Amino acid sequence: MKRLGPVAIEPVAAPSGAWVLAVSAGAVAAALAASAALFWAFGLSPVAVYRAMFAGTLADPRAAPEILRQSIPLLLCGAGLVVAFRAQFWNIGAEGQLLAGAVGATGVALFVPAGPWSIPVLFAAGFAAGAAWSLVPAWLRLGLEVNEVITTLMMNYIALFLVEWLIHGPWKGTAVFGFAYTDTFPQPAWLPVIPGTHVHWPTLAVGLLAAGGLAFLLARTRLGFEIRVLGQNPHAARYAGIDAARTTLAAVVLSAGLAGLAGAGEVAGIHHKLLSPSQVSAGYGYAAIIVAWLARGHPLAAVLTALFLGWIFTSGDVMKVALQLPFQVTLMFNGLILFFLIGSERLLAYRVRWTGVPRAGAPALVAAGNESTAATGVGGAHRR
Amino acid sequence: MIDYVLTTVVRALAVGTPLLWASLGEIYAERSGVVNLGVEGMMILGAFFAFAVAHTTGHPVLGLLAAAAAGGAAAFLHAVVAITLRGNQYVSGLALAMFGLGAAGVLGRGWEGIPLLTTLPEVSALTYLGLGLAVVLWGALYHTRLGLVLRSVGEAPAAAAAAGVNVILVRYAAVVFGGVLAGVAGGFLSVAYRPSWTEGMTAGLGWIAIALAIFAGWDPLRAVAGTFLYGALFFLSFRLQAQIPPEFLRMLPFAFTIAALAVMARRQRGQGAPEALGVPWAPGER
């Protein structure tokens, strides 16, 4: 325990919800402050930047559907990543799995005769393609102990070039002249939207169901129990007779499949064609890592954190228009938020308690006992 | 034919140079036990600052120094989070990559399309310097006391600390050194290889540099061999565009990396990696 005046700082095994919220909010605030400093160095008034950001999003009712629209892929990818991270599988490949899902859905939309079955079939194809994209990294990790962080990342680039090839080559639209995208999907393969918005609600509904379903899975089912044990203590899992490979694979396939659904939603709900990878995804798969990290291992919390990241993305778009900032401003925000989140993680292992003013003569700062290194929520990747 | 081979070798050297610098830096950082996945971000920051400074001052060498400083500063941020705050190294590195790509994109707005008048010749100083550096770093790693200290910190930090080594300091130094080299790697791109600033010009090289460190078994000399392999792969991907769709060729280095990691894993079976790689360490811990 450390004493700082009237406040005691002591290690705890599990942080309280309020403390997690306080530390996360502090990290986000610090990230926004650091961005402000960068804007100032760049010659932009931070006040003007944040005013534009606020006025264009939270203060503007027309922005709400936009925030919601951008939250959909973030929710699907993020809720899935929560489960993968709980199983200690560091899936950095949601971006590629999303693109693979978009390819799968496009294949159905373009080449399967259209009908009322189009939407369910293209969702299924999106899930399958996304899941398939995770199989090589999963197999390498489980069979050969190859670090999945690198392999899932590499798969992102491979997916990116696969989409590029398809839209320039075999799937290039017949009526698009010089442009690089596919033909427009037939109408039955278009996802319905909330009127007057771009919110493709079936995908949103699937995302909410997935978050709820995964929360149930983790809390109430045998597979969820196995995932939790495996993530917390692989040795204990082995003694308990849990099949690590099967359990991990289930978590990975679920996570990758949901990212694939996100990709299907983007092409069938918004663009109605397959187009350049940077237009299919604005980096949702990478930002979903923040969604999952902020959600601290709880799929339902990902609903809120996805909305938060959706707000960051919408803010980036607003700043693009209002201040002529490039789209990378969102990436800068995301990087800093993630950075401060990781940096503040250790605070979660402690509790701050008010103990009153110490008696005169007592040392102001007493350090005793060893610091707890309790891993909290999604813990460290202490493995090569 | 000889011309063709010669061109291939020279071009492979040129394309491979940034990979070599960045992966040498990553090898040293990882030898100290700290993974830094932020190479892509450190490289792009290096590329931008090198270009901006070289363009403003007219001195490409000053640009490279700025790149080194930018890479080192970015790596320092990662060191604070990964070493002092003992945060998750993998995610912290990813955050650094995101931040670097974002910040370079924002700062670099308005610098695109400007040519650089005084540049470094493409294959020259940095390529040969990189080859020399690899030999020096190899020698230092295996045949000096400093190298022994670095390796012991990455293998068994508690034992190193018991022997009187300042583990935290060594890790900071190794990570910042890695960032400096990654910064220079990025600077090479914007003042020598393609003397201009383009958003996203690192194009995934940073990730491949990390994979190369693993592929090389954390050995600086083996990284040289890997560099030429990748350099040749990149160069061939330009050469074969007429025969094979360019998108497939650009996929090649990434697909090859996955294959190479699989082959290495089969051969190494977990050996070769510093024992404490990725594991945060606190003074007093055993």
XYZ file of C-alpha atoms in Angstrom:
670
model
C 0.000 0.000 0.000
C 1.168 3.477 -0.800
C -0.026 6.519 1.019
C -0.246 9.898 -0.688
C -1.472 12.277 1.976
C -5.016 11.299 2.835
C -5.258 8.832 -0.054
C -4.213 5.213 0.080
C -3.275 3.335 -3.076
C -3.519 -0.394 -2.661
C -3.445 -3.399 -4.954
C -6.688 -5.167 -5.727
C -7.421 -8.479 -7.407
C -10.355 -7.212 -9.478
C -11.102 -3.549 -10.108
C -14.593 -2.192 -9.530
C -16.693 -1.218 -12.520
C -16.604 2.443 -11.533
C -12.826 2.417 -11.335
C -12.527 0.749 -14.771
C -14.828 3.407 -16.179
C -12.865 6.214 -14.499
C -9.498 4.948 -15.748
C -10.842 4.415 -19.294
C -12.417 7.867 -19.368
C -9.182 9.358 -18.065
C -7.190 7.594 -20.783
C -9.538 8.848 -23.502
C -9.417 12.383 -22.102
C -5.619 12.259 -22.010
C -5.566 11.041 -25.627
C -7.805 13.919 -26.720
C -5.565 16.353 -24.825
C -2.464 14.924 -26.511
C -4.179 15.303 -29.894
C -4.974 18.890 -28.969
C -1.286 19.513 -28.367
C -0.514 18.039 -31.785
C -3.150 20.213 -33.464
C -1.653 23.238 -31.750
C 1.810 22.285 -32.994
C 0.295 21.857 -36.450
C -0.986 25.453 -36.324
C -4.645 24.696 -35.640
C -6.445 25.989 -32.597
C -7.392 22.948 -30.486
C -10.463 24.836 -29.304
C -11.607 25.327 -32.893
C -10.903 21.673 -33.665
C -12.890 20.307 -30.756
C -15.672 22.835 -31.232
C -16.031 21.767 -34.875
C -15.903 18.131 -33.802
C -18.631 18.614 -31.178
C -20.830 20.882 -33.306
C -20.688 18.495 -36.237
C -21.523 15.366 -34.304
C -23.097 15.397 -30.866
C -24.763 18.796 -31.291
C -26.102 17.946 -34.735
C -29.061 15.542 -34.764
C -28.403 14.703 -38.404
C -25.087 13.166 -37.347
C -26.703 10.508 -35.158
C -27.499 8.085 -38.023
C -23.968 8.556 -39.331
C -22.490 7.622 -35.958
C -24.792 4.610 -35.852
C -23.844 3.556 -39.394
C -20.129 3.642 -38.604
C -20.719 1.779 -35.333
C -22.188 -1.271 -37.094
C -18.948 -2.791 -38.438
C -17.127 -1.704 -35.284
C -19.666 -3.561 -33.141
C -19.545 -6.761 -35.188
C -15.752 -6.838 -35.346
C -15.278 -5.597 -31.788
C -17.691 -7.979 -30.059
C -16.022 -10.893 -31.813
C -12.553 -9.688 -30.871
C -13.614 -9.556 -27.222
C -14.162 -13.316 -27.366
C -10.931 -14.000 -29.269
C -8.978 -11.861 -26.791
C -10.610 -13.649 -23.868
C -9.195 -16.873 -25.322
C -5.775 -15.143 -25.541
C -5.814 -15.222 -29.320
C -4.568 -11.829 -30.498
C -6.550 -11.538 -33.697
C -5.285 -8.391 -35.433
C -6.859 -9.611 -38.664
C -10.414 -8.285 -38.365
C -9.657 -5.845 -41.182
C -8.759 -8.653 -43.579
C -11.610 -10.839 -42.333
C -14.004 -7.949 -42.964
C -12.685 -7.591 -46.517
C -12.929 -11.350 -47.051
C -16.532 -11.198 -45.875
C -17.198 -8.412 -48.344
C -15.758 -10.599 -51.099
C -17.901 -13.567 -50.056
C -21.057 -11.462 -49.975
C -20.212 -9.890 -53.328
C -19.747 -13.314 -54.859
C -23.256 -14.277 -53.778
C -24.796 -10.966 -54.825
C -23.249 -11.083 -58.295
C -23.346 -14.769 -59.154
C -26.244 -16.368 -57.274
C -29.612 -15.709 -58.923
C -31.254 -12.951 -56.925
C -34.327 -13.595 -54.819
C -35.688 -13.326 -51.320
C -32.940 -15.718 -50.235
C -30.218 -13.284 -51.364
C -29.715 -11.494 -48.050
C -29.495 -14.531 -45.756
C -27.261 -16.317 -48.239
C -24.926 -13.360 -48.634
C -24.697 -12.952 -44.871
C -23.843 -16.648 -44.569
C -21.225 -16.298 -47.299
C -19.767 -13.245 -45.544
C -19.504 -15.132 -42.259
C -17.960 -18.175 -43.946
C -15.438 -16.130 -45.916
C -14.415 -14.105 -42.862
C -14.021 -17.269 -40.814
C -12.054 -18.945 -43.600
C -9.653 -15.987 -43.589
C -8.697 -16.800 -39.995
C -8.024 -20.477 -40.534
C -4.412 -20.229 -41.692
C -3.282 -18.052 -38.739
C -5.318 -20.214 -36.350
C -3.827 -23.409 -37.709
C -0.287 -21.992 -37.593
C -0.772 -20.837 -34.029
C -2.350 -24.046 -32.782
C -0.212 -26.437 -34.781
C 3.154 -24.695 -34.935
C 2.987 -21.985 -32.273
C 3.474 -19.230 -34.844
C 2.596 -15.837 -33.362
C -0.873 -14.935 -34.630
C -0.281 -11.187 -34.343
C 2.041 -11.211 -37.345
C 0.164 -13.769 -39.421
C -3.269 -12.166 -38.976
C -1.709 -8.826 -39.933
C -0.184 -10.336 -43.072
C -3.590 -11.780 -43.971
C -4.983 -8.216 -43.895
C -2.634 -7.186 -46.679
C -3.377 -10.327 -48.652
C -7.123 -9.610 -48.395
C -6.510 -6.030 -49.488
C -4.701 -7.108 -52.647
C -7.276 -9.823 -53.279
C -10.017 -7.179 -53.375
C -7.838 -4.940 -55.568
C -7.297 -7.803 -57.980
C -10.974 -8.724 -58.126
C -12.150 -5.181 -58.856
C -9.450 -4.559 -61.459
C -9.617 -8.032 -62.946
C -12.172 -10.812 -63.017
C -14.980 -8.998 -61.182
C -14.524 -5.607 -62.832
C -17.964 -4.316 -63.709
C -19.136 -4.529 -67.298
C -20.717 -1.076 -67.210
C -18.235 0.885 -65.120
C -15.833 2.019 -67.870
C -12.568 3.202 -66.322
C -13.554 2.709 -62.704
C -12.358 -0.117 -60.529
C -15.424 -1.654 -58.990
C -17.886 -4.419 -59.673
C -21.308 -4.067 -61.200
C -24.033 -2.893 -58.835
C -25.753 -5.692 -56.908
C -29.283 -6.626 -58.012
C -31.944 -5.012 -55.812
C -32.828 -8.135 -53.756
C -29.234 -8.168 -52.499
C -29.530 -4.653 -51.099
C -29.978 -4.477 -47.361
C -32.941 -2.349 -46.259
C -32.049 0.887 -44.463
C -33.822 2.999 -41.886
C -35.572 5.527 -44.185
C -33.623 8.713 -44.738
C -30.393 7.254 -43.388
C -27.634 4.854 -44.420
C -28.241 2.657 -41.379
C -28.659 -0.862 -42.769
C -30.653 -2.153 -39.848
C -30.445 -5.915 -40.460
C -26.691 -5.730 -39.907
C -27.225 -3.572 -36.842
C -29.701 -6.112 -35.496
C -27.263 -8.954 -36.171
C -24.552 -6.974 -34.357
C -26.712 -6.410 -31.295
C -27.797 -10.057 -31.299
C -24.191 -11.142 -31.633
C -23.098 -8.976 -28.700
C -25.910 -10.386 -26.549
C -25.318 -13.925 -27.764
C -21.585 -13.765 -27.108
C -22.184 -12.341 -23.637
C -24.489 -15.302 -22.952
C -21.977 -17.691 -24.481
C -19.150 -16.449 -22.263
C -21.208 -16.304 -19.076
C -23.527 -19.291 -19.330
C -22.256 -21.991 -21.657
C -19.695 -24.718 -21.442
C -17.734 -23.314 -24.391
C -17.733 -19.876 -22.756
C -16.452 -21.362 -19.530
C -13.695 -23.140 -21.425
C -12.740 -19.947 -23.234
C -12.511 -18.072 -19.937
C -10.423 -20.730 -18.223
C -8.142 -21.075 -21.219
C -7.629 -17.314 -21.382
C -6.920 -16.932 -17.699
C -4.718 -19.932 -17.181
C -3.763 -22.261 -20.042
C -2.131 -24.688 -17.603
C -5.248 -24.989 -15.494
C -7.238 -25.477 -18.690
C -5.042 -28.390 -19.661
C -5.416 -30.038 -16.251
C -9.170 -29.514 -16.449
C -9.168 -31.495 -19.664
C -10.131 -28.582 -21.879
C -9.224 -29.097 -25.521
C -7.256 -25.867 -26.079
C -7.122 -26.172 -29.849
C -10.849 -26.754 -30.272
C -11.781 -23.985 -27.831
C -9.416 -21.432 -29.338
C -10.545 -22.329 -32.836
C -14.184 -21.777 -31.857
C -13.385 -18.324 -30.454
C -11.322 -17.389 -33.512
C -13.879 -18.586 -36.041
C -16.669 -16.721 -34.241
C -14.624 -13.544 -34.152
C -13.516 -13.787 -37.773
C -16.976 -14.777 -38.974
C -18.528 -11.724 -37.324
C -15.911 -9.502 -38.971
C -16.937 -11.165 -42.240
C -20.568 -10.250 -41.527
C -19.446 -6.657 -41.018
C -17.904 -6.727 -44.487
C -21.055 -8.198 -45.986
C -23.044 -5.414 -44.328
C -20.804 -2.696 -45.733
C -21.048 -3.844 -49.364
C -24.690 -4.953 -49.320
C -25.939 -2.170 -47.070
C -24.068 0.906 -48.255
C -22.110 0.569 -51.501
C -24.102 -2.170 -53.281
C -20.907 -3.182 -55.028
C -17.382 -4.271 -54.213
C -14.978 -1.341 -54.470
C -11.528 -0.323 -53.326
C -10.574 -1.762 -49.914
C -10.118 1.673 -48.371
C -13.733 2.447 -49.260
C -15.121 -0.864 -48.056
C -13.499 -0.272 -44.673
C -12.194 2.928 -43.158
C -9.984 0.813 -40.928
C -12.864 -0.626 -38.885
C -11.003 -3.876 -38.295
C -8.090 -2.096 -36.641
C -10.300 0.272 -34.653
C -12.251 -2.764 -33.447
C -9.181 -3.652 -31.383
C -9.878 -0.476 -29.394
C -13.573 -1.350 -29.204
C -12.675 -4.721 -27.721
C -9.983 -3.352 -25.423
C -12.280 -0.648 -24.054
C -15.004 -3.251 -23.525
C -12.687 -5.027 -21.056
C -13.720 -8.525 -21.962
C -17.483 -7.967 -22.033
C -19.206 -8.393 -25.415
C -22.216 -6.317 -24.350
C -19.983 -3.423 -23.350
C -18.790 -3.461 -26.965
C -22.142 -1.932 -27.938
C -21.190 1.228 -26.071
C -17.543 1.245 -27.060
C -18.493 0.700 -30.725
C -20.756 3.744 -30.520
C -17.880 5.692 -29.005
C -15.506 4.706 -31.837
C -18.307 5.392 -34.313
C -18.367 8.896 -32.891
C -14.594 9.206 -33.349
C -14.913 8.124 -37.001
C -17.774 10.559 -37.622
C -15.746 13.299 -35.946
C -12.886 12.554 -38.292
C -15.236 12.967 -41.258
C -16.514 16.254 -39.847
C -12.972 17.569 -39.390
C -12.150 16.517 -42.926
C -14.860 18.823 -44.210
C -14.707 21.648 -41.661
C -10.931 21.942 -41.264
C -9.610 20.248 -44.419
C -7.774 17.708 -42.313
C -6.879 14.429 -44.041
C -8.704 11.225 -43.087
C -5.655 10.048 -41.139
C -6.766 12.306 -38.315
C -9.049 9.446 -37.215
C -6.093 7.065 -37.254
C -4.116 9.507 -35.121
C -6.951 9.711 -32.592
C -7.332 5.945 -32.557
C -3.623 5.371 -32.058
C -3.434 7.800 -29.166
C -6.569 6.442 -27.486
C -5.228 2.904 -27.686
C -1.832 4.064 -26.468
C -3.226 5.771 -23.390
C -5.546 2.839 -22.694
C -2.639 0.408 -22.617
C -0.552 2.827 -20.611
C -3.239 3.239 -17.961
C -3.967 -0.487 -17.729
C -1.738 -0.916 -14.698
C -3.840 1.533 -12.742
C -6.594 -1.080 -12.803
C -4.542 -3.281 -10.529
C -4.856 -0.665 -7.793
C -7.573 0.963 -5.807
C -7.515 4.519 -4.539
C -9.081 4.845 -1.120
C -9.681 7.875 1.055
C -8.232 7.189 4.485
C -8.277 10.638 6.039
C -5.356 12.907 6.837
C -2.523 10.953 8.466
C -1.418 11.907 11.971
C 1.318 14.476 12.280
C 4.699 12.867 12.277
C 3.601 9.887 10.233
C 5.629 9.491 7.050
C 3.807 10.995 4.095
C 4.711 8.215 1.757
C 4.944 4.665 2.938
C 5.673 1.929 0.509
C 5.294 -1.564 1.783
C 4.448 -4.973 0.501
C 4.973 -6.045 -3.037
C 2.948 -4.625 -5.858
C 0.194 -6.759 -7.203
C 0.687 -7.774 -10.771
C -2.828 -9.083 -11.092
C -3.814 -9.193 -14.725
C -7.145 -7.527 -15.228
C -9.735 -8.046 -17.901
C -7.993 -8.754 -21.132
C -4.523 -9.308 -19.758
C -1.121 -9.268 -21.324
C -0.011 -11.333 -24.264
C 2.776 -12.942 -22.353
C 3.675 -15.345 -25.007
C 5.620 -15.188 -28.151
C 21.319 -11.773 -69.187
C 24.214 -10.664 -67.001
C 22.733 -7.183 -67.145
C 19.424 -8.576 -65.979
C 21.008 -10.401 -63.055
C 23.096 -7.377 -62.150
C 20.087 -5.082 -62.256
C 18.157 -7.533 -60.103
C 20.917 -7.644 -57.499
C 21.328 -3.871 -57.415
C 17.606 -3.256 -57.221
C 17.164 -5.949 -54.592
C 19.824 -4.192 -52.538
C 18.032 -0.887 -52.912
C 14.577 -2.219 -52.050
C 16.007 -4.295 -49.234
C 17.880 -1.461 -47.519
C 14.978 -0.059 -45.450
C 14.005 -3.611 -44.495
C 17.548 -4.289 -43.318
C 17.793 -1.154 -41.163
C 14.388 -1.603 -39.614
C 14.811 -5.296 -38.896
C 18.272 -4.781 -37.370
C 16.643 -2.309 -35.002
C 13.826 -4.707 -34.203
C 16.317 -7.516 -33.574
C 18.081 -5.433 -30.924
C 14.814 -4.339 -29.296
C 13.538 -7.917 -29.190
C 16.873 -9.205 -27.921
C 16.245 -7.010 -24.881
C 12.869 -8.707 -24.425
C 10.628 -5.973 -25.824
C 8.481 -6.506 -28.921
C 7.822 -3.309 -30.826
C 5.129 -3.724 -33.456
C 5.236 0.012 -34.152
C 7.896 -0.247 -36.859
C 5.492 0.820 -39.616
C 4.604 3.947 -37.631
C 8.208 4.775 -36.737
C 9.229 4.306 -40.374
C 6.536 6.565 -41.781
C 7.319 9.270 -39.221
C 10.982 8.939 -40.196
C 10.073 9.190 -43.864
C 8.042 12.344 -43.315
C 10.513 14.162 -41.074
C 13.418 13.217 -43.325
C 11.626 14.653 -46.309
C 10.456 17.811 -44.558
C 13.896 18.570 -43.131
C 15.794 17.618 -46.281
C 13.493 19.781 -48.346
C 13.674 22.762 -45.997
C 17.430 22.691 -45.444
C 18.537 21.194 -48.739
C 20.622 18.619 -46.881
C 19.461 14.998 -47.167
C 21.833 13.968 -44.374
C 20.128 16.397 -42.001
C 16.886 14.797 -43.106
C 18.167 11.386 -42.119
C 19.210 12.698 -38.718
C 15.721 14.084 -38.244
C 14.307 10.702 -39.246
C 16.514 8.994 -36.670
C 15.350 11.425 -33.990
C 11.686 10.978 -34.931
C 11.977 7.171 -34.893
C 13.808 7.248 -31.577
C 11.236 9.576 -30.005
C 8.356 7.385 -31.175
C 10.104 4.296 -29.816
C 10.595 6.079 -26.512
C 6.810 6.398 -26.175
C 6.489 2.654 -26.677
C 9.263 2.082 -24.146
C 7.417 4.129 -21.521
C 4.215 2.131 -22.013
C 5.856 -1.278 -22.471
C 8.704 -1.068 -19.948
C 7.775 1.427 -17.243
C 3.993 1.042 -17.306
C 4.277 -2.650 -18.210
C 1.401 -2.419 -20.673
C 0.689 -5.056 -23.293
C 3.624 -4.721 -25.704
C 1.777 -6.084 -28.702
C -1.115 -3.674 -28.431
C 1.101 -0.731 -27.505
C 3.138 -1.347 -30.649
C -0.024 -1.508 -32.744
C -1.117 1.787 -31.203
C 2.224 3.296 -32.155
C 1.826 2.046 -35.721
C -1.658 3.571 -35.955
C -0.531 6.826 -34.391
C 2.537 7.124 -36.625
C 0.544 6.487 -39.802
C -2.102 8.972 -38.661
C 0.248 11.694 -37.494
C 2.455 11.439 -40.598
C -0.678 11.649 -42.747
C -1.883 14.768 -40.956
C 1.525 16.473 -40.834
C 2.335 15.493 -44.397
C -0.741 17.086 -45.917
C 0.548 19.694 -48.335
C 3.949 18.069 -48.789
C 2.784 15.578 -51.396
C 3.975 15.801 -54.964
C 6.943 18.040 -54.188
C 10.163 16.656 -55.644
C 13.329 16.634 -53.587
C 16.155 18.371 -55.430
C 19.188 17.156 -53.507
C 18.895 13.481 -52.763
C 21.088 10.604 -51.778
C 22.033 8.251 -54.566
C 19.778 5.252 -54.384
C 22.093 2.381 -53.673
C 25.019 3.786 -51.817
C 25.795 5.046 -48.414
C 22.837 3.605 -46.521
C 22.984 0.228 -48.231
C 26.677 -0.284 -47.522
C 26.344 1.329 -44.114
C 23.518 -1.083 -43.383
C 25.611 -4.082 -44.415
C 28.479 -2.853 -42.246
C 26.098 -2.174 -39.394
C 24.764 -5.734 -39.594
C 28.281 -7.108 -39.211
C 29.058 -4.740 -36.335
C 25.781 -5.506 -34.567
C 26.373 -9.218 -35.030
C 29.853 -8.931 -33.563
C 28.634 -6.778 -30.695
C 25.774 -9.145 -29.924
C 27.828 -12.324 -29.716
C 31.347 -11.189 -28.905
C 31.164 -8.234 -26.542
C 30.147 -7.757 -22.947
C 27.458 -5.309 -24.059
C 25.938 -7.983 -26.268
C 26.027 -10.469 -23.424
C 24.236 -7.976 -21.188
C 21.613 -7.305 -23.869
C 20.982 -10.998 -24.418
C 20.815 -11.773 -20.719
C 18.226 -9.020 -20.243
C 16.087 -10.574 -22.950
C 16.565 -14.143 -21.747
C 16.445 -13.816 -17.967
C 15.869 -10.283 -16.702
C 15.755 -11.330 -13.060
C 19.117 -13.063 -13.295
C 20.595 -10.104 -15.148
C 19.305 -7.745 -12.469
C 20.767 -9.971 -9.759
C 24.108 -9.716 -11.555
C 23.896 -5.934 -11.282
C 22.519 -5.084 -14.719
C 20.069 -2.205 -14.962
C 17.416 -4.124 -16.897
C 15.111 -1.139 -17.357
C 17.886 1.047 -18.750
C 19.113 -1.637 -21.157
C 15.574 -2.196 -22.429
C 14.994 1.516 -22.923
C 18.278 1.844 -24.799
C 17.533 -1.157 -27.030
C 14.003 -0.019 -27.873
C 15.075 3.570 -28.646
C 17.994 2.272 -30.725
C 15.525 0.138 -32.639
C 13.388 3.209 -33.244
C 16.367 5.209 -34.495
C 17.153 2.520 -37.065
C 13.485 2.278 -38.102
C 13.425 6.061 -38.510
C 16.481 5.952 -40.781
C 14.824 3.129 -42.735
C 11.855 5.400 -43.370
C 14.135 8.344 -44.169
C 15.868 6.243 -46.810
C 12.537 5.860 -48.593
C 11.814 9.582 -48.812
C 15.283 11.038 -49.451
C 16.941 8.309 -51.486
C 14.732 5.526 -52.761
C 11.802 7.611 -53.950
C 12.855 11.170 -53.205
C 9.424 12.562 -52.437
C 6.768 12.308 -49.761
C 3.744 10.111 -50.412
C 1.192 9.304 -47.764
C 1.465 5.637 -46.803
C 4.762 5.214 -48.669
C 6.021 2.551 -46.258
C 3.295 0.247 -47.649
C 3.675 -2.540 -45.118
C 7.486 -2.689 -45.134
C 7.502 -2.140 -41.377
C 5.471 -5.266 -40.726
C 7.716 -7.294 -42.984
C 10.762 -5.959 -41.121
C 9.294 -7.384 -37.897
C 8.662 -10.721 -39.554
C 12.203 -10.612 -40.936
C 13.575 -10.301 -37.392
C 11.776 -13.532 -36.482
C 12.693 -15.154 -39.792
C 16.352 -14.302 -39.144
C 16.196 -15.958 -35.745
C 17.132 -12.596 -34.141
C 20.571 -12.814 -35.749
C 21.826 -9.630 -37.528
C 23.814 -11.547 -40.155
C 20.946 -13.805 -41.068
C 18.827 -10.674 -41.427
C 21.112 -9.636 -44.285
C 20.318 -12.843 -46.154
C 16.617 -12.358 -45.538
C 16.816 -8.780 -46.721
C 18.151 -9.768 -50.131
C 15.556 -12.452 -50.454
C 12.811 -9.906 -49.823
C 14.537 -7.284 -51.937
C 14.625 -9.711 -54.848
C 10.997 -10.642 -54.208
C 9.928 -6.989 -54.308
C 12.007 -6.284 -57.372
C 10.688 -9.307 -59.252
C 7.192 -8.179 -58.395
C 7.885 -5.026 -60.419
C 9.522 -6.978 -63.230
C 6.854 -9.603 -63.719
C 3.898 -7.229 -63.895
C 3.368 -7.969 -67.555
C 2.973 -11.709 -66.944
C 1.234 -11.871 -63.567
C -1.443 -9.518 -62.204
C 0.386 -6.878 -60.122
C -1.946 -7.383 -57.172
C -0.769 -10.983 -56.825
C 2.829 -9.890 -56.980
C 2.264 -7.295 -54.283
C 0.638 -10.005 -52.157
C 3.731 -12.144 -52.525
C 5.953 -10.693 -49.754
C 3.103 -11.015 -47.248
C 2.198 -14.547 -48.275
C 5.871 -15.462 -48.307
C 6.213 -14.115 -44.757
C 3.473 -16.411 -43.511
C 5.070 -19.362 -45.275
C 8.508 -18.447 -43.944
C 7.239 -18.140 -40.373
C 5.626 -21.553 -40.694
C 8.846 -23.123 -41.994
C 10.938 -21.415 -39.319
C 8.544 -22.511 -36.588
C 8.865 -26.096 -37.727
C 12.641 -25.805 -37.607
C 13.007 -23.694 -34.485
C 10.143 -25.129 -32.461
C 10.095 -22.172 -30.131
C 13.857 -21.961 -29.904
C 15.748 -18.850 -30.889
C 13.339 -16.326 -29.430
C 14.596 -14.505 -26.371
C 13.061 -16.309 -23.432
C 11.521 -13.193 -21.859
C 10.281 -11.700 -25.146
C 7.026 -9.831 -24.636
C 6.970 -10.358 -20.892
C 6.955 -7.167 -18.825
C 9.381 -7.143 -15.923
C 9.320 -5.113 -12.742
C 12.311 -4.499 -10.490
C 12.229 -6.992 -7.658
C 10.355 -9.623 -9.665
C 11.785 -13.067 -10.072
